[in-house]
């Protein structure tokens, strides 16, 4: 049954369609072991950067050590951090022509970095044997491509959801939410939890400033966040979104503005993890690390789809390339970079180490090898992907250039409204005008 579900998930992801060693990429011959001819005679050092939890750091480091053991002529220096500030630092490194050779990339920023010339074109390696893509879902290849050039290879597929503490739900007599629950039901549950638990316990972390969760509500209305070179979200949708969160504050349904301002994206510090909230938004590939970071390991943590809109035009849920791995456009070792990417995506031993921490693997054969080794948490993740797959709508194109600035403006907007700095209407008008001005610069 588990294997059948994996095969189904593999098929359903199709709906996402969404030179230190010499010469140009792909010019050198490659040995059967995947090592470029001449490599190994002197030590080559690559730098690799990624964001994530401590669990991800440990698993990735183990996988890279395995690569080094198989390729003793190559050393990989790890440069990892949390999500906060990751792309600010990367942008600075790119501007200074000093970015790492291997870059963990996000779907939202792919277009921006590819069009800046910051990412290595991996297309030649898909034809010369340096990067095998035969067993990778075609939709994932399409998702990592810009203008028919492959700039990023997906390390997994995931979906957004609401992670919740089922132990608290049972304590308060609240049934576990089903896949058909609504935003109204979500709000009622958050308010009930805050009012009945008391003592600083809230229903949910305030996620009003999380742009890609608001995007799901926009998608439920039948259109995209960005359309025709401008902001697709309407003033009415923005008002409905922030009004929902505003009404939850006085009933302890969400964290206070002061507490929210101090929150970070470090999973182990989130209110749900430390035991002061019962719900949060999360990506499915983060569940393993989140459970590992829970203060109370006995709590039963589960995940459900994002709530549905009233009379929604389509499901806002979608399957997404969880994370990409890219090469730096100015790397001095492009062939070796391609080798590492191929290893992380296609090597069975590496797959066993990495598991599904970055999402359900996109390599079909790798998924089959993991079927009999899944933990209970991983089974929950794979099952959640099945649930989303049954009702998901296709993912929208990668965000346009300028998204990073708009994302920051959206977070600022949420803070202005939370702290009641001026009227909601004026703040939203200012955000819309600013977003369209940013997008206009990139046309």
Coordinates of C-alpha atoms in Angstrom, one line a residue:
X1 CA 0.0 0.0 0.0
X2 CA 2.8 2.4 0.9
X3 CA 4.5 1.7 -2.4
X4 CA 1.3 2.3 -4.3
X5 CA 0.9 5.7 -2.6
X6 CA 4.4 6.6 -3.6
X7 CA 3.8 5.7 -7.2
X8 CA 0.6 7.7 -7.1
X9 CA 2.4 10.7 -5.6
X10 CA 5.1 10.4 -8.3
X11 CA 2.4 10.6 -11.0
X12 CA 0.4 13.4 -9.5
X13 CA 3.5 15.6 -9.2
X14 CA 3.3 15.9 -13.0
X15 CA 0.5 18.5 -12.4
X16 CA 3.2 20.9 -11.2
X17 CA 4.1 22.0 -14.7
X18 CA 4.2 24.6 -13.9
X19 CA 36.5 25.9 -14.1
X20 CA 39.3 24.8 -12.2
X21 CA 39.6 21.7 -14.2
X22 CA 39.4 23.3 -17.7
X23 CA 37.0 24.2 -20.4
X24 CA 33.3 25.0 -20.7
X25 CA 30.7 22.9 -18.9
X26 CA 30.5 19.4 -20.2
X27 CA 33.7 19.6 -22.3
X28 CA 35.6 17.0 -20.2
X29 CA 35.2 13.2 -20.4
X30 CA 33.6 11.5 -17.4
X31 CA 34.8 8.2 -15.9
X32 CA 32.3 5.4 -15.0
X33 CA 32.6 6.4 -11.4
X34 CA 31.4 9.9 -12.3
X35 CA 34.8 11.6 -11.6
X36 CA 36.0 14.0 -14.3
X37 CA 39.2 12.9 -16.0
X38 CA 42.1 14.4 -14.2
X39 CA 40.3 15.2 -11.0
X40 CA 41.8 13.9 -7.8
X41 CA 45.4 14.9 -8.7
X42 CA 45.0 18.0 -6.5
X43 CA 42.5 18.8 -3.8
X44 CA 39.5 20.8 -5.0
X45 CA 37.4 22.7 -2.4
X46 CA 33.8 23.5 -3.0
X47 CA 31.6 25.6 -0.8
X48 CA 28.0 24.7 -0.2
X49 CA 25.4 26.8 1.5
X50 CA 21.9 25.9 2.8
X51 CA 19.4 27.0 5.4
X52 CA 17.4 24.7 7.7
X53 CA 17.2 23.1 11.1
X54 CA 19.8 21.3 13.1
X55 CA 18.4 18.0 11.8
X56 CA 19.0 19.2 8.2
X57 CA 22.5 20.4 9.0
X58 CA 23.4 17.0 10.5
X59 CA 21.9 14.9 7.7
X60 CA 23.4 17.0 4.9
X61 CA 26.8 17.0 6.5
X62 CA 26.7 13.2 6.7
X63 CA 25.7 13.0 3.0
X64 CA 28.6 15.3 2.0
X65 CA 31.0 13.3 4.1
X66 CA 29.9 10.2 2.1
X67 CA 30.5 12.1 -1.1
X68 CA 34.0 13.0 0.0
X69 CA 34.8 9.4 0.9
X70 CA 33.8 8.4 -2.7
X71 CA 35.7 11.3 -4.2
X72 CA 38.8 12.0 -2.1
X73 CA 40.0 14.7 -4.4
X74 CA 37.1 16.9 -3.6
X75 CA 36.4 18.6 -0.3
X76 CA 33.1 20.4 0.5
X77 CA 33.0 23.2 3.0
X78 CA 29.6 23.5 4.6
X79 CA 28.1 27.0 5.1
X80 CA 24.7 26.6 6.7
X81 CA 22.3 28.8 8.7
X82 CA 18.7 29.4 9.5
X83 CA 16.2 30.8 7.1
X84 CA 16.3 34.3 8.5
X85 CA 18.8 36.4 6.6
X86 CA 19.9 33.6 4.2
X87 CA 19.0 35.3 1.0
X88 CA 20.2 38.7 2.2
X89 CA 23.6 37.2 2.7
X90 CA 23.5 35.3 -0.6
X91 CA 22.5 38.4 -2.4
X92 CA 25.6 40.2 -0.9
X93 CA 27.8 37.3 -1.9
X94 CA 26.5 37.3 -5.5
X95 CA 27.0 41.0 -5.7
X96 CA 30.6 40.5 -4.6
X97 CA 31.2 37.6 -6.9
X98 CA 31.9 35.4 -3.9
X99 CA 28.9 33.1 -3.7
X100 CA 29.3 29.4 -2.7
X101 CA 29.7 26.9 -5.5
X102 CA 26.6 25.0 -4.4
X103 CA 23.5 26.9 -3.4
X104 CA 20.3 25.6 -1.8
X105 CA 17.7 27.6 -3.7
X106 CA 14.0 28.3 -3.2
X107 CA 11.3 28.3 -5.9
X108 CA 10.3 31.8 -4.9
X109 CA 13.8 33.3 -5.7
X110 CA 14.7 31.1 -8.7
X111 CA 13.8 33.5 -11.5
X112 CA 15.5 36.4 -9.8
X113 CA 18.8 34.6 -9.3
X114 CA 18.8 32.9 -12.7
X115 CA 18.1 36.2 -14.6
X116 CA 20.9 37.8 -12.6
X117 CA 23.3 35.3 -14.0
X118 CA 24.0 34.0 -10.6
X119 CA 23.1 30.3 -11.3
X120 CA 25.0 27.7 -13.4
X121 CA 23.2 26.4 -16.5
X122 CA 23.0 22.7 -15.8
X123 CA 21.5 21.8 -19.1
X124 CA 24.7 20.5 -20.7
X125 CA 25.2 18.0 -17.9
X126 CA 21.8 16.4 -18.5
X127 CA 23.1 15.3 -21.9
X128 CA 26.7 14.4 -21.2
X129 CA 26.1 12.0 -18.4
X130 CA 27.2 14.4 -15.6
X131 CA 23.7 14.8 -14.2
X132 CA 21.2 12.0 -14.6
X133 CA 17.6 13.2 -14.9
X134 CA 15.9 10.1 -16.4
X135 CA 14.2 9.0 -13.1
X136 CA 13.3 12.6 -12.0
X137 CA 9.7 13.6 -12.4
X138 CA 9.5 15.8 -15.6
X139 CA 7.4 18.4 -13.7
X140 CA 10.4 18.9 -11.3
X141 CA 12.8 19.5 -14.2
X142 CA 10.3 22.0 -15.6
X143 CA 10.0 23.7 -12.2
X144 CA 13.8 24.2 -12.1
X145 CA 14.0 25.6 -15.6
X146 CA 13.9 29.2 -16.7
X147 CA 13.6 29.9 -20.5
X148 CA 14.4 26.2 -21.3
X149 CA 17.6 26.2 -19.3
X150 CA 17.9 24.0 -16.1
X151 CA 19.2 26.1 -13.2
X152 CA 18.0 24.1 -10.3
X153 CA 17.3 20.4 -9.4
X154 CA 14.6 19.7 -6.9
X155 CA 15.7 17.8 -3.8
X156 CA 12.1 16.9 -2.9
X157 CA 8.4 17.8 -3.3
X158 CA 6.3 19.1 -0.4
X159 CA 3.2 21.1 0.4
X160 CA 2.1 23.7 3.0
X161 CA -0.2 22.7 5.8
X162 CA -1.3 23.5 9.3
X163 CA 0.6 21.5 11.9
X164 CA -1.3 21.0 15.2
X165 CA -0.9 19.5 18.6
X166 CA -3.6 16.7 18.6
X167 CA -2.9 16.2 22.3
X168 CA -4.2 19.7 23.1
X169 CA -7.1 19.2 20.7
X170 CA -8.2 16.1 22.6
X171 CA -7.7 17.8 26.0
X172 CA -10.2 20.5 24.9
X173 CA -12.6 18.2 23.1
X174 CA -11.8 19.6 19.7
X175 CA -12.0 17.0 16.9
X176 CA -8.9 16.8 14.6
X177 CA -9.6 19.0 11.5
X178 CA -10.5 17.2 8.3
X179 CA -9.2 18.0 4.8
X180 CA -12.4 19.9 4.1
X181 CA -12.1 22.4 7.0
X182 CA -12.6 26.2 6.3
X183 CA -10.9 29.4 7.4
X184 CA -14.0 30.1 9.6
X185 CA -13.5 26.8 11.4
X186 CA -9.8 27.4 11.7
X187 CA -10.5 30.8 13.3
X188 CA -13.1 29.3 15.7
X189 CA -10.6 26.6 16.8
X190 CA -7.8 29.2 17.4
X191 CA -10.1 31.4 19.5
X192 CA -11.4 28.4 21.5
X193 CA -7.9 27.2 22.4
X194 CA -6.8 30.6 23.5
X195 CA -9.8 31.3 25.6
X196 CA -9.9 27.9 27.3
X197 CA -6.2 27.2 27.8
X198 CA -5.3 30.7 29.2
X199 CA -2.1 31.5 31.0
X200 CA -0.4 33.0 27.8
X201 CA -1.3 29.9 25.7
X202 CA -2.7 30.9 22.2
X203 CA -4.3 29.0 19.4
X204 CA -1.8 29.9 16.7
X205 CA 1.3 31.8 16.0
X206 CA 0.4 35.0 14.1
X207 CA 1.2 34.2 10.5
X208 CA -0.5 37.3 9.0
X209 CA 2.8 38.4 7.6
X210 CA 3.6 35.1 5.8
X211 CA 3.3 35.9 2.1
X212 CA 3.0 32.4 0.7
X213 CA 0.2 31.4 3.1
X214 CA -1.8 34.5 2.1
X215 CA -1.1 33.4 -1.5
X216 CA -3.1 30.3 -0.9
X217 CA -6.2 32.4 0.0
X218 CA -5.6 34.4 -3.2
X219 CA -5.4 31.2 -5.2
X220 CA -8.7 30.0 -3.7
X221 CA -10.3 33.0 -5.4
X222 CA -9.2 31.6 -8.8
X223 CA -6.2 33.8 -9.7
X224 CA -2.5 34.2 -9.0
X225 CA -0.6 36.4 -6.6
X226 CA 1.1 38.1 -9.6
X227 CA -0.6 38.7 -12.9
X228 CA 0.1 40.7 -16.0
X229 CA 3.3 42.1 -14.6
X230 CA 1.6 43.4 -11.4
X231 CA 0.2 42.4 -8.1
X232 CA -2.7 40.0 -8.6
X233 CA -4.0 40.1 -5.0
X234 CA -6.8 42.6 -4.6
X235 CA -7.4 45.2 -1.9
X236 CA -10.5 43.2 -0.8
X237 CA -8.5 40.0 -0.4
X238 CA -5.8 41.8 1.6
X239 CA -8.5 43.4 3.8
X240 CA -10.2 40.0 4.4
X241 CA -6.9 38.4 5.3
X242 CA -5.7 41.0 7.8
X243 CA -9.2 41.3 9.3
X244 CA -9.3 37.6 10.1
X245 CA -6.0 37.9 12.1
X246 CA -7.0 41.2 13.7
X247 CA -10.2 39.6 15.1
X248 CA -8.1 36.7 16.7
X249 CA -5.9 39.0 18.7
X250 CA -8.2 40.1 21.5
X251 CA -9.4 36.6 22.1
X252 CA -5.9 35.1 22.4
X253 CA -6.4 33.2 19.2
X254 CA -2.9 34.3 18.1
X255 CA 0.3 35.6 19.5
X256 CA 0.4 39.3 20.6
X257 CA 2.1 41.8 18.3
X258 CA 5.0 42.1 20.7
X259 CA 5.5 38.3 20.8
X260 CA 5.1 38.0 17.1
X261 CA 7.7 40.7 16.4
X262 CA 10.3 38.6 18.3
X263 CA 9.5 35.3 16.5
X264 CA 12.0 33.7 14.2
X265 CA 11.6 30.9 11.7
X266 CA 13.8 28.6 13.8
X267 CA 11.4 25.6 14.3
X268 CA 12.5 24.8 17.8
X269 CA 11.6 28.4 19.0
X270 CA 8.1 28.5 17.5
X271 CA 5.3 28.8 20.0
X272 CA 3.9 25.3 19.1
X273 CA 7.3 23.8 19.7
X274 CA 7.9 25.4 23.1
X275 CA 4.4 24.6 24.2
X276 CA 2.6 28.0 24.2
X277 CA 0.4 27.4 21.1
X278 CA -1.5 24.5 19.5
X279 CA -1.1 25.3 15.7
X280 CA 1.3 26.8 13.2
X281 CA 1.8 26.8 9.4
X282 CA 4.5 24.5 8.2
X283 CA 5.8 22.9 5.0
X284 CA 5.5 19.1 5.0
X285 CA 9.2 18.5 4.7
X286 CA 9.8 20.4 8.0
X287 CA 7.7 17.9 10.1
X288 CA 10.7 15.7 11.0
X289 CA 12.8 18.5 12.3
X290 CA 9.8 20.1 14.0
X291 CA 9.0 17.0 16.0
X292 CA 12.6 16.6 17.0
X293 CA 12.6 20.2 18.3
X294 CA 9.4 19.8 20.4
X295 CA 9.8 20.7 24.0
X296 CA 7.4 17.9 25.0
X297 CA 8.2 14.9 22.9
X298 CA 5.1 13.1 24.1
X299 CA 2.8 15.6 22.3
X300 CA 1.1 14.1 19.2
X301 CA 1.9 16.4 16.3
X302 CA -0.1 16.1 13.1
X303 CA -0.6 18.0 9.8
X304 CA -3.7 18.9 7.8
X305 CA -4.2 20.9 4.6
X306 CA -4.5 24.7 4.6
X307 CA -8.2 25.7 5.4
X308 CA -10.5 26.1 2.4
X309 CA -12.2 29.4 1.4
X310 CA -15.9 29.9 1.4
X311 CA -17.2 29.2 -2.1
X312 CA -13.7 28.9 -3.4
X313 CA -13.1 28.8 -7.1
X314 CA -10.3 26.2 -6.8
X315 CA -8.1 24.6 -4.2
X316 CA -5.4 26.9 -3.0
X317 CA -3.1 23.9 -2.1
X318 CA -0.4 22.9 -4.4
X319 CA 2.6 20.6 -4.6
X320 CA 5.9 22.5 -4.6
X321 CA 9.5 21.6 -5.2
X322 CA 10.5 21.8 -1.6
X323 CA 14.0 22.9 -2.1
X324 CA 16.4 23.1 -5.0
X325 CA 20.1 22.6 -5.3
X326 CA 21.9 25.0 -7.8
X327 CA 25.4 25.8 -8.9
X328 CA 26.9 29.2 -8.7
X329 CA 27.1 30.8 -12.2
X330 CA 30.8 31.9 -11.6
X331 CA 32.0 28.7 -10.0
X332 CA 35.5 27.7 -11.0
X333 CA 34.6 24.0 -10.8
X334 CA 31.3 23.6 -12.7
X335 CA 31.9 19.9 -13.5
X336 CA 32.4 19.0 -9.9
X337 CA 29.4 21.0 -8.9
X338 CA 27.3 18.9 -11.3
X339 CA 28.8 15.8 -9.7
X340 CA 27.7 16.8 -6.2
X341 CA 24.2 17.7 -7.4
X342 CA 23.9 14.3 -9.2
X343 CA 25.1 12.6 -6.0
X344 CA 22.6 14.3 -3.7
X345 CA 19.6 13.5 -6.0
X346 CA 20.5 10.1 -7.5
X347 CA 22.8 8.2 -5.1
X348 CA 20.9 5.5 -3.1
X349 CA 23.2 5.8 -0.1
X350 CA 22.8 9.5 0.1
X351 CA 19.1 9.1 -0.2
X352 CA 19.0 6.9 2.8
X353 CA 20.8 9.5 4.8
X354 CA 18.8 12.5 3.7
X355 CA 15.4 10.6 3.8
X356 CA 12.5 13.0 3.3
X357 CA 13.8 15.9 5.4
X358 CA 13.8 18.1 2.3
X359 CA 10.5 16.6 1.0
X360 CA 9.4 13.4 -0.8
X361 CA 12.3 12.6 -3.2
X362 CA 11.7 13.4 -6.8
X363 CA 13.7 10.5 -8.1
X364 CA 11.2 7.6 -8.7
X365 CA 13.8 4.8 -8.0
X366 CA 14.9 6.5 -4.8
X367 CA 11.3 6.6 -3.6
X368 CA 11.1 2.9 -4.1
X369 CA 14.2 2.2 -2.1
X370 CA 12.8 4.2 0.8
X371 CA 9.4 2.5 0.9
X372 CA 10.4 -0.1 3.5
X373 CA 12.5 2.2 5.7
X374 CA 10.0 5.0 6.4
X375 CA 9.5 6.0 10.0
X376 CA 6.0 6.8 11.3
X377 CA 6.7 10.5 10.8
X378 CA 7.8 10.0 7.2
X379 CA 4.7 7.8 6.6
X380 CA 2.6 10.8 7.8
X381 CA 4.5 13.1 5.4
X382 CA 4.0 10.8 2.5
X383 CA 0.3 10.4 3.4
X384 CA -0.1 14.2 3.6
X385 CA 1.4 14.5 0.1
X386 CA -1.2 12.0 -1.1
X387 CA -4.0 14.0 0.5
X388 CA -2.8 17.2 -1.1
X389 CA -2.3 15.5 -4.5
X390 CA -5.9 14.4 -4.6
X391 CA -7.2 18.0 -4.5
X392 CA -4.2 20.3 -5.4
X393 CA -4.3 22.8 -8.2
X394 CA -1.2 23.4 -10.4
X395 CA 1.5 25.6 -8.8
X396 CA 1.9 29.1 -10.1
X397 CA 5.1 30.2 -12.0
X398 CA 8.1 31.2 -9.9
X399 CA 7.8 34.7 -8.3
X400 CA 9.0 37.6 -10.5
X401 CA 12.1 39.7 -9.9
X402 CA 11.5 42.0 -7.0
X403 CA 9.7 39.4 -4.9
X404 CA 12.2 39.7 -2.1
X405 CA 11.4 43.4 -1.6
X406 CA 7.7 42.8 -1.8
X407 CA 7.9 40.0 0.7
X408 CA 9.6 42.3 3.2
X409 CA 7.0 45.0 2.5
X410 CA 4.2 42.5 3.3
X411 CA 5.8 41.6 6.6
X412 CA 6.0 45.3 7.4
X413 CA 2.4 45.7 6.4
X414 CA 1.4 43.0 8.9
X415 CA 3.3 44.7 11.7
X416 CA 1.8 48.1 10.9
X417 CA -1.7 46.6 11.2
X418 CA -0.9 44.5 14.3
X419 CA 0.4 47.6 16.1
X420 CA -2.4 49.7 14.7
X421 CA 0.0 52.2 13.1
X422 CA -2.5 54.2 11.0
X423 CA -5.6 52.7 9.4
X424 CA -5.7 49.2 7.7
X425 CA -7.0 50.7 4.5
X426 CA -4.2 53.3 4.2
X427 CA -1.5 50.7 4.9
X428 CA -2.9 48.3 2.4
X429 CA -3.2 51.0 -0.3
X430 CA 0.4 51.9 0.3
X431 CA 1.5 48.2 0.1
X432 CA -0.3 47.7 -3.2
X433 CA 1.2 50.9 -4.8
X434 CA 4.7 50.0 -3.6
X435 CA 4.4 46.4 -4.8
X436 CA 3.3 47.5 -8.3
X437 CA 6.1 50.1 -8.4
X438 CA 8.7 47.4 -7.6
X439 CA 7.3 45.1 -10.2
X440 CA 7.2 47.9 -12.8
X441 CA 11.0 48.3 -12.4
X442 CA 11.6 44.8 -13.6
X443 CA 9.6 44.9 -16.8

